[in-house]
Coordinates of C-alpha atoms in Angstrom, one line a residue:
Chain A
M103 CA 133.3 100.4 74.5
I104 CA 132.2 100.4 78.0
A105 CA 133.5 102.8 80.6
K106 CA 134.3 101.0 83.9
R107 CA 134.7 102.4 87.4
S108 CA 135.2 100.7 90.7
F109 CA 133.6 101.7 93.9
D110 CA 133.2 100.5 97.5
A111 CA 129.5 101.3 97.3
V112 CA 127.2 102.9 94.7
I113 CA 123.8 104.4 95.2
V114 CA 121.3 104.3 92.3
G115 CA 118.5 106.8 92.1
G116 CA 117.6 109.9 94.2
G117 CA 117.4 113.1 92.3
G118 CA 114.1 114.3 93.8
A119 CA 111.9 111.5 92.7
G120 CA 108.5 112.0 94.1
L121 CA 109.1 115.4 95.5
R122 CA 105.9 117.4 95.9
A123 CA 105.1 121.0 96.4
A124 CA 103.0 120.6 99.5
D125 CA 105.6 118.4 101.1
R126 CA 107.9 120.8 102.8
T127 CA 109.3 118.3 105.2
G128 CA 110.4 116.1 102.2
H129 CA 111.8 119.2 100.5
A130 CA 113.8 120.1 103.5
L131 CA 115.1 116.6 103.9
L132 CA 116.2 116.5 100.2
H133 CA 118.2 119.7 100.6
T134 CA 119.8 118.6 103.8
L135 CA 120.6 115.3 102.4
Y136 CA 122.2 116.9 99.3
Q137 CA 124.3 119.4 101.4
R138 CA 125.5 116.6 103.6
N139 CA 126.5 114.7 100.5
I140 CA 128.4 117.8 99.3
A141 CA 130.1 117.9 102.7
A142 CA 131.1 114.3 102.5
R143 CA 132.4 114.7 98.9
T144 CA 130.0 112.2 97.5
Q145 CA 130.7 111.8 93.7
F146 CA 127.4 112.2 91.8
F147 CA 126.9 110.9 88.4
D148 CA 124.0 113.1 87.3
E149 CA 121.9 112.3 84.3
F150 CA 122.8 108.7 84.3
F151 CA 120.1 106.1 83.7
A152 CA 120.5 102.8 85.6
L153 CA 119.8 99.8 83.4
D154 CA 120.5 96.6 85.2
L155 CA 122.2 95.0 88.3
V156 CA 125.1 92.8 87.7
R157 CA 124.9 89.6 89.8
D158 CA 127.1 86.5 89.9
A159 CA 126.1 82.8 90.0
E160 CA 126.4 82.9 93.9
G161 CA 123.8 85.7 94.0
Y162 CA 126.2 88.5 95.0
V163 CA 125.3 91.9 93.5
L164 CA 128.5 93.4 92.0
G165 CA 127.3 96.7 90.7
V166 CA 125.2 98.3 88.0
V167 CA 125.2 99.0 84.3
A168 CA 124.0 102.6 83.6
L169 CA 123.6 104.7 80.6
E170 CA 125.2 108.2 80.4
I171 CA 122.3 110.2 78.9
E172 CA 124.4 113.1 77.6
T173 CA 126.8 110.8 75.5
G174 CA 124.7 107.6 75.1
E175 CA 127.6 105.6 76.5
P176 CA 127.0 102.6 78.7
W177 CA 129.0 102.5 82.0
L178 CA 129.8 99.6 84.3
F179 CA 129.9 100.6 88.0
E180 CA 131.6 97.8 90.0
A181 CA 130.7 98.0 93.6
R182 CA 130.7 95.7 96.6
A183 CA 127.5 97.1 97.8
T184 CA 124.7 98.7 95.8
L185 CA 121.8 100.6 97.2
L186 CA 118.6 101.3 95.2
A187 CA 116.8 104.6 96.0
T188 CA 114.8 104.8 92.8
G189 CA 111.4 105.9 94.2
G190 CA 107.9 104.9 93.3
A191 CA 106.3 103.8 90.0
G192 CA 103.0 105.8 90.1
R193 CA 103.5 106.4 86.3
V194 CA 102.1 103.0 85.6
F195 CA 98.7 104.6 86.1
R196 CA 97.1 107.3 84.0
H197 CA 96.3 109.6 87.0
S198 CA 99.2 109.9 89.3
T199 CA 100.5 112.4 91.8
N200 CA 104.0 111.2 91.0
A201 CA 106.7 113.0 88.9
L202 CA 107.1 111.9 85.3
I203 CA 110.3 110.2 86.2
N204 CA 108.7 107.8 88.7
S205 CA 108.8 104.8 86.5
G206 CA 110.0 102.3 89.0
D207 CA 113.3 101.6 87.4
G208 CA 114.8 100.0 90.4
L209 CA 111.9 97.5 90.5
G210 CA 112.5 96.5 86.9
M211 CA 116.2 96.0 87.6
V212 CA 115.4 93.8 90.6
L213 CA 112.9 91.7 88.6
R214 CA 115.4 91.3 85.7
A215 CA 118.0 90.2 88.2
G216 CA 115.7 87.2 89.2
L217 CA 114.5 88.7 92.4
P218 CA 110.9 89.1 93.5
L219 CA 108.7 92.2 94.3
K220 CA 106.3 92.1 97.2
D221 CA 102.7 93.3 97.8
M222 CA 102.6 94.8 94.4
E223 CA 98.8 95.1 94.2
F224 CA 98.8 97.6 97.1
W225 CA 98.6 101.1 95.6
Q226 CA 97.3 104.1 97.6
F227 CA 94.8 106.3 95.9
H228 CA 94.2 110.0 97.0
P229 CA 90.5 110.9 96.3
T230 CA 91.0 114.4 94.8
G231 CA 93.7 114.8 92.2
I232 CA 93.3 116.9 89.1
P233 CA 92.5 114.4 86.2
G234 CA 95.6 113.8 84.0
V235 CA 97.8 116.3 85.6
G236 CA 97.6 114.6 89.1
C237 CA 98.1 117.7 91.3
L238 CA 96.4 117.3 94.6
M239 CA 93.4 119.3 95.8
T240 CA 94.1 119.0 99.5
E241 CA 91.6 117.7 102.1
G242 CA 91.6 121.3 103.3
C243 CA 89.1 122.1 100.4
R244 CA 86.6 119.8 102.0
G245 CA 87.6 121.0 105.4
E246 CA 86.6 124.5 104.4
G247 CA 83.2 123.3 103.4
G248 CA 83.8 122.2 99.8
Y249 CA 81.9 119.1 98.6
L250 CA 81.9 116.6 95.7
V251 CA 79.1 116.4 93.1
N252 CA 78.5 114.0 90.2
R253 CA 77.3 114.7 86.6
E254 CA 73.7 115.2 87.9
G255 CA 75.0 117.8 90.3
E256 CA 74.1 115.5 93.3
R257 CA 76.2 115.7 96.5
F258 CA 76.7 111.9 96.4
M259 CA 78.7 111.6 99.7
T260 CA 75.4 111.8 101.4
R261 CA 74.7 108.3 100.2
Y262 CA 78.1 106.9 101.1
A263 CA 78.9 108.5 104.4
P264 CA 75.7 110.2 105.7
H265 CA 77.4 111.6 108.9
A266 CA 81.0 112.4 108.0
L267 CA 80.0 113.2 104.3
D268 CA 82.9 114.6 102.3
L269 CA 85.2 114.6 105.4
T270 CA 85.3 110.9 105.7
S271 CA 88.7 109.0 105.2
R272 CA 90.5 109.0 101.9
D273 CA 89.9 105.4 101.1
V274 CA 86.1 105.9 101.5
V275 CA 85.9 109.0 99.4
S276 CA 88.1 107.3 96.7
R277 CA 85.7 104.4 96.6
A278 CA 82.7 106.6 96.4
I279 CA 84.0 108.6 93.5
A280 CA 85.0 105.3 91.8
Q281 CA 81.4 104.1 92.2
E282 CA 79.9 107.3 90.8
I283 CA 82.2 107.1 87.7
D284 CA 81.5 103.4 87.3
A285 CA 77.7 104.0 87.4
G286 CA 78.1 106.5 84.5
R287 CA 77.6 109.6 86.8
G288 CA 81.2 110.9 86.1
C289 CA 81.6 114.3 84.6
G290 CA 83.4 115.5 81.4
E291 CA 83.5 114.0 77.9
R292 CA 85.0 110.8 79.1
G293 CA 83.0 110.7 82.3
D294 CA 86.1 110.0 84.2
H295 CA 86.0 112.4 87.1
V296 CA 83.6 114.2 89.6
L297 CA 83.6 117.8 90.6
L298 CA 84.9 119.5 93.7
K299 CA 82.5 122.4 94.4
L300 CA 84.0 125.4 96.2
D301 CA 82.3 128.4 94.6
H302 CA 79.5 128.6 97.4
L303 CA 82.3 129.4 99.9
G304 CA 82.6 132.9 98.3
E305 CA 85.6 134.6 96.8
E306 CA 86.8 135.9 100.1
T307 CA 87.1 132.6 101.8
I308 CA 88.8 131.0 98.8
R309 CA 91.2 133.9 98.5
T310 CA 92.2 133.9 102.1
R311 CA 91.9 130.2 103.1
L312 CA 92.7 128.4 99.9
P313 CA 95.0 130.6 97.8
G314 CA 97.3 127.8 96.8
I315 CA 94.5 125.6 95.8
R316 CA 93.0 128.3 93.7
E317 CA 96.3 128.9 91.9
L318 CA 96.7 125.2 91.2
A319 CA 93.1 124.8 90.0
I320 CA 93.5 127.9 87.6
R321 CA 96.9 126.7 86.5
F322 CA 96.3 123.0 86.0
A323 CA 92.6 122.5 85.7
G324 CA 91.9 125.8 83.8
V325 CA 89.1 126.7 86.2
D326 CA 88.8 129.3 88.9
P327 CA 87.2 127.6 91.9
V328 CA 85.5 131.0 92.8
E329 CA 83.3 130.5 89.7
T330 CA 83.6 126.9 88.6
A331 CA 83.8 123.4 90.3
V332 CA 87.2 121.7 90.0
P333 CA 87.4 118.3 88.3
V334 CA 88.9 115.6 90.6
T335 CA 89.4 111.9 90.4
P336 CA 91.0 109.2 92.6
T337 CA 94.8 109.5 91.8
V338 CA 97.5 107.1 92.6
H339 CA 99.8 108.4 95.2
Y340 CA 102.0 105.8 96.8
M341 CA 103.2 102.2 96.3
M342 CA 103.1 100.2 99.5
G343 CA 104.6 97.2 97.8
G344 CA 108.1 97.1 96.2
I345 CA 111.5 95.5 96.7
P346 CA 111.2 93.3 99.9
T347 CA 113.8 94.4 102.5
N348 CA 114.6 93.6 106.1
L349 CA 115.1 96.2 108.9
H350 CA 118.7 96.9 107.7
G351 CA 117.5 97.9 104.2
Q352 CA 119.0 94.6 102.8
V353 CA 117.0 93.2 99.9
V354 CA 115.6 89.8 100.9
T355 CA 114.5 86.9 98.8
P356 CA 113.7 83.2 99.3
M357 CA 117.1 81.6 98.3
R358 CA 118.8 78.7 99.9
Y359 CA 118.1 78.7 103.6
G360 CA 114.9 80.6 104.3
P361 CA 112.1 82.8 102.9
E362 CA 113.8 86.2 103.8
E363 CA 117.5 85.7 103.1
A364 CA 119.6 88.8 102.4
V365 CA 120.8 89.2 98.9
P366 CA 124.5 89.9 99.4
G367 CA 125.5 93.4 98.3
L368 CA 122.1 94.8 97.6
Y369 CA 120.1 97.4 99.6
A370 CA 116.8 99.3 98.8
V371 CA 115.4 102.3 100.6
G372 CA 112.5 104.7 100.2
E373 CA 109.4 104.1 98.2
C374 CA 111.0 101.5 96.0
A375 CA 111.6 99.3 99.1
C376 CA 108.9 97.3 100.9
V377 CA 109.9 96.9 104.5
S378 CA 106.2 96.2 105.0
V379 CA 105.7 98.8 107.8
H380 CA 102.9 100.4 105.7
G381 CA 100.8 97.2 105.3
A382 CA 98.2 97.8 102.7
N383 CA 97.5 101.4 103.4
R384 CA 100.2 104.0 104.3
L385 CA 99.1 106.6 106.8
G386 CA 99.7 110.3 105.9
G387 CA 103.2 111.6 106.7
N388 CA 104.6 108.1 107.2
S389 CA 106.5 107.9 104.0
L390 CA 109.4 109.8 105.6
L391 CA 109.7 106.8 107.9
D392 CA 111.2 105.0 104.9
L393 CA 114.1 107.4 104.8
L394 CA 114.5 108.6 108.4
V395 CA 114.6 105.2 109.8
F396 CA 115.3 102.5 107.3
A397 CA 117.6 104.5 104.9
R398 CA 119.6 105.3 108.0
A399 CA 119.6 101.8 109.1
A400 CA 120.8 100.7 105.6
G401 CA 123.6 103.4 105.8
E402 CA 124.7 102.0 109.2
H403 CA 124.7 98.4 107.9
M404 CA 126.6 98.9 104.7
P405 CA 130.0 99.6 106.4
E406 CA 129.5 96.3 108.3
Y407 CA 128.8 94.5 105.1
L408 CA 131.9 96.1 103.4
R409 CA 134.0 95.1 106.4
D410 CA 132.9 91.5 106.1
N411 CA 133.3 91.5 102.4
P412 CA 136.7 93.3 101.8
Y413 CA 137.3 91.9 98.3
P414 CA 135.3 92.4 95.2
H415 CA 133.9 89.2 93.6
P416 CA 135.1 88.7 90.0
L417 CA 132.5 89.8 87.5
P418 CA 130.7 86.9 85.7
K419 CA 131.6 86.4 82.1
S420 CA 128.2 87.6 80.8
G421 CA 128.7 90.8 83.0
P422 CA 127.0 93.7 81.5
E423 CA 125.9 91.8 78.3
P424 CA 122.1 91.4 79.1
A425 CA 121.9 95.3 79.8
L426 CA 123.8 96.1 76.6
A427 CA 121.5 93.8 74.5
R428 CA 118.6 95.5 76.0
L429 CA 120.1 98.9 75.0
A430 CA 121.0 97.6 71.5
R431 CA 117.4 96.6 70.8
W432 CA 116.3 100.2 70.8
D433 CA 119.2 101.1 68.5
K434 CA 117.9 98.8 65.7
A435 CA 114.8 98.7 63.5
E436 CA 112.1 101.1 63.4
G437 CA 109.0 99.2 64.7
S438 CA 105.4 99.6 63.7
E439 CA 104.4 100.5 67.4
R440 CA 105.2 103.7 69.3
V441 CA 106.3 103.9 72.8
A442 CA 104.0 106.8 73.7
A443 CA 100.9 105.0 72.5
I444 CA 101.8 101.8 74.3
R445 CA 102.4 103.7 77.5
A446 CA 99.1 105.6 77.3
D447 CA 97.3 102.3 76.7
M448 CA 99.1 100.6 79.6
Q449 CA 98.2 103.5 81.9
G450 CA 94.5 103.3 80.7
I451 CA 94.2 99.6 81.4
M452 CA 95.7 100.1 84.9
Q453 CA 93.5 103.0 85.7
N454 CA 90.3 101.4 84.4
R455 CA 90.8 97.8 85.6
C456 CA 93.1 98.0 88.5
G457 CA 91.9 101.0 90.3
V458 CA 90.1 101.5 93.6
Y459 CA 87.6 98.7 92.7
R460 CA 88.8 95.5 91.2
R461 CA 86.1 93.1 89.8
E462 CA 87.2 89.6 89.1
D463 CA 85.9 89.6 85.5
S464 CA 87.4 93.1 84.8
L465 CA 90.8 92.1 86.3
R466 CA 90.8 89.0 84.0
Q467 CA 89.9 91.1 81.0
G468 CA 92.6 93.6 82.1
I469 CA 95.4 91.0 82.1
A470 CA 94.4 89.9 78.5
E471 CA 94.6 93.6 77.5
L472 CA 98.0 94.0 79.2
T473 CA 99.3 90.9 77.5
E474 CA 98.3 92.5 74.1
V475 CA 100.1 95.7 75.1
E476 CA 103.2 93.6 76.1
L477 CA 103.2 92.0 72.6
R478 CA 103.0 95.4 70.9
M479 CA 106.1 96.4 72.9
A480 CA 108.0 93.8 71.2
R481 CA 107.1 95.5 67.9
A482 CA 108.0 99.0 69.1
G483 CA 110.6 101.1 67.7
L484 CA 112.1 104.6 67.8
D485 CA 112.7 107.2 65.1
D486 CA 115.5 108.7 66.9
H487 CA 118.6 106.5 66.8
S488 CA 121.1 109.2 67.9
R489 CA 123.3 108.8 71.0
V490 CA 123.5 112.3 72.5
F491 CA 120.6 113.0 74.9
N492 CA 118.4 110.4 73.2
T493 CA 115.4 110.8 75.7
A494 CA 113.2 108.7 73.4
R495 CA 115.4 105.7 74.2
I496 CA 115.2 106.6 77.9
E497 CA 111.4 106.7 77.7
A498 CA 111.4 103.3 76.0
L499 CA 113.6 101.8 78.8
E500 CA 111.3 103.3 81.4
L501 CA 108.4 101.8 79.7
E502 CA 110.0 98.4 79.9
N503 CA 110.2 98.8 83.6
L504 CA 106.6 100.1 83.9
L505 CA 105.3 97.1 81.9
L506 CA 107.0 94.7 84.4
I507 CA 105.4 96.7 87.3
A508 CA 102.0 96.5 85.7
R509 CA 102.4 92.8 85.2
A510 CA 103.6 92.4 88.8
T511 CA 100.7 94.4 90.2
W512 CA 98.3 92.4 88.2
S513 CA 99.7 89.0 88.9
A514 CA 99.8 89.7 92.7
H515 CA 96.0 89.1 92.6
W516 CA 96.4 85.4 91.7
P517 CA 96.5 82.9 92.9
A518 CA 97.9 84.0 96.2
R519 CA 95.6 86.6 97.7
K520 CA 91.8 86.7 97.3
V521 CA 91.4 89.6 99.8
A522 CA 92.2 93.2 99.4
G523 CA 93.6 96.1 101.4
P524 CA 91.8 99.2 102.6
M525 CA 92.9 101.2 99.6
H526 CA 91.3 98.9 97.0
V527 CA 88.3 96.6 97.1
R528 CA 88.4 93.1 95.6
I529 CA 85.0 92.1 94.2
T530 CA 84.4 88.5 93.5
Q531 CA 81.1 86.8 92.6
T532 CA 80.4 85.8 96.1
A533 CA 81.9 88.4 98.3
T534 CA 83.5 91.8 98.6
T535 CA 86.6 92.0 100.8
T536 CA 88.2 95.0 102.3
T537 CA 90.5 93.9 105.1
G538 CA 94.1 93.1 104.5
C539 CA 95.2 92.5 108.0
G540 CA 97.0 89.3 108.8
T541 CA 96.8 88.1 105.1
P542 CA 99.8 86.5 103.5
S543 CA 102.1 88.7 101.4
T544 CA 102.2 88.2 97.7
F545 CA 105.4 87.9 95.7
A546 CA 105.8 88.4 92.0
M547 CA 108.9 87.5 90.0
G548 CA 110.1 86.7 86.6
M549 CA 112.4 88.4 84.1
R550 CA 109.9 88.1 81.3
S551 CA 106.2 88.4 81.8
T552 CA 105.6 85.1 79.9
Q553 CA 107.7 83.2 82.4
S554 CA 106.4 85.0 85.6
R555 CA 106.0 83.1 88.8
Y556 CA 103.9 84.1 91.8
D557 CA 103.9 83.0 95.3
S558 CA 102.7 83.8 98.8
N559 CA 104.6 83.6 102.0
P560 CA 103.1 82.2 105.2
Chain B
M188 CA 99.6 126.4 67.5
R189 CA 102.9 127.2 65.9
F190 CA 106.2 126.6 67.7
R191 CA 109.9 127.4 66.8
I192 CA 112.2 125.2 68.8
Y193 CA 116.0 125.3 69.1
R194 CA 117.4 122.0 67.9
Y195 CA 121.0 120.7 68.0
D196 CA 122.3 117.3 67.1
P197 CA 126.1 117.3 67.5
E198 CA 126.4 113.9 65.7
S199 CA 124.9 115.3 62.6
G200 CA 127.9 117.7 62.1
A201 CA 125.5 120.6 61.5
G202 CA 125.2 123.5 63.8
P203 CA 122.2 124.4 66.0
S204 CA 119.1 125.7 64.2
M205 CA 115.5 126.6 64.8
R206 CA 112.8 124.0 63.7
D207 CA 109.2 124.9 63.1
Y208 CA 106.4 122.7 64.5
V209 CA 102.6 122.8 64.3
L210 CA 100.5 121.3 67.0
D211 CA 96.8 120.8 67.1
I212 CA 96.2 121.5 70.9
E213 CA 93.4 123.2 72.9
A214 CA 95.5 125.8 74.7
R215 CA 93.0 126.4 77.5
G216 CA 94.4 125.0 80.8
K217 CA 97.5 123.6 79.0
M218 CA 101.1 124.4 79.8
V219 CA 104.1 124.7 77.5
L220 CA 105.3 121.4 78.9
D221 CA 102.0 119.7 77.7
A222 CA 102.8 121.1 74.1
L223 CA 106.4 119.8 74.3
L224 CA 105.2 116.4 75.5
A225 CA 102.8 116.2 72.6
L226 CA 105.4 117.4 70.2
K227 CA 107.7 114.6 71.3
E228 CA 105.0 112.1 70.3
Q229 CA 105.2 113.5 66.9
D230 CA 109.0 113.8 66.8
D231 CA 110.7 111.6 69.3
S232 CA 114.1 113.2 68.6
L233 CA 112.9 116.4 70.5
A234 CA 114.8 116.2 73.8
F235 CA 114.1 118.2 76.9
R236 CA 114.4 117.6 80.7
R237 CA 111.2 117.3 82.8
S238 CA 110.3 115.7 86.0
C239 CA 107.7 116.9 88.6
R240 CA 105.5 118.7 86.1
E241 CA 104.1 121.1 88.8
G242 CA 106.7 123.8 89.2
V243 CA 108.8 122.3 92.0
C244 CA 111.8 120.5 90.6
G245 CA 113.0 123.1 88.1
S246 CA 114.1 120.5 85.5
D247 CA 112.2 122.1 82.6
G248 CA 113.6 125.6 82.8
V249 CA 113.6 126.9 79.2
N250 CA 113.5 130.3 77.4
I251 CA 110.0 130.9 76.1
N252 CA 109.6 133.9 73.7
G253 CA 112.7 135.5 75.3
I254 CA 111.7 134.9 78.9
N255 CA 113.3 132.3 81.2
A256 CA 110.5 130.1 82.7
L257 CA 109.5 126.7 83.8
A258 CA 107.6 125.1 80.9
C259 CA 105.2 123.2 83.3
V260 CA 103.8 126.4 84.9
T261 CA 103.8 128.6 81.8
P262 CA 100.2 128.6 80.3
L263 CA 100.1 128.2 76.4
S264 CA 97.2 130.7 76.1
G265 CA 98.3 134.3 75.7
L266 CA 101.8 133.4 74.2
R267 CA 102.7 135.0 71.0
E268 CA 103.0 132.6 68.0
P269 CA 105.2 131.1 66.8
I270 CA 106.2 130.2 70.4
E271 CA 110.0 130.3 70.5
I272 CA 111.5 127.8 72.8
R273 CA 115.3 127.8 73.5
P274 CA 117.4 126.0 76.1

């Protein structure tokens, strides 16, 4: 049985993805948006998990298949226009500032619908996140006089930025920390972080100037910065790449007539979209641009599209079948591999080999490791086969999306682009590149990783 | 650490009950949510909501030893065992 509803338009995602404590503007936006939706009598389908887009042979997007988490029932939402607002995919890395739900589900849906993603190797790293947890130790810590030290207690920023020291820009500090960790001067059992030293500022300064940071450090790093240095590591923060769109939020793809032809009936806004305004390194505060400008533009364009396309296209025969098959796969046999273990390994590979520094040989080794993880996914199974609130199945479906995104990130490095953006540095045998300006964009596509195709546009 | 967690599977026909769990976890610096995530790796039928994991979104509001709290900002250390978690 599959429940079916018809809509003029359907919005997939939202629900506070990527919302963060220090981001009061975003918080206020979210509440305003929610209230405006209540006023407009928007019908929410809470606790639904979007599985796949439904697309016909002509390329029209006709809606989505989604899973009702509470009942385990699949639903088909038929709509003349679909807008994806599914947020980022920071959970593809081990250290991320993103929420646990940021698994890039809209990106997975787009890839499975045969559409490409753009600039997927461009991930922004914030230099000082608490390892594992990902909470940010704001730049204000270093602004107040805090500084970074390595395993040997050395204030290493004196070597990387002799003048600006710890107050230099995010990408420089991230690269410096990465170099220290790489050189074996990282701290902790696994040597995977450095320390942010604040205790010399005195309890009074920390209590009055950095109270929130102190609370976060005590809460999430288990150390009081008044006495002990706080572990920090470069932490994935934002995805500059994503679903390619034009200025109206319409998803674009090379189809029949040109390289950026609008996919009829499909829109994407927010972090999941790549309008390309952020280039290879988004500036602080600019993520709201995705919503305030381009989401509004999409909202203004959709009625036009609906007016020009007044009748729904018939659903293709296969309709929701691919999505249902994907769902059924997790209902069946208990596999030898576990979803949590595969996810942890994928996150480790991304973190270690696709981080701030990307060495050619390490990238190549990483893709071999990732291929192995993908093969393990085929042997993965669940113990829980219940229908009601089966979150194990949701996590498995999220991992399917994350693995596609990991593959897309990796593949964007070859053969299209040999240069890098400011947020990561590409190291080849002959040269190190750091500029991304004026370079071609990379596209990654393919429903299955083994049949992926990659391209660059002029 | 020992946990007692409220479980209910309406498909089984049985009513709700408390299930005991034992978890080998270093409590220092860890939250109740960390324990729940680790327990879910042992028993993937354990279902709970979570999202931001830093006390903002409110998804993981649960009752811990009789007190309503967010699991992601409730430290494990200092909690009386077995830690009783209810919806």
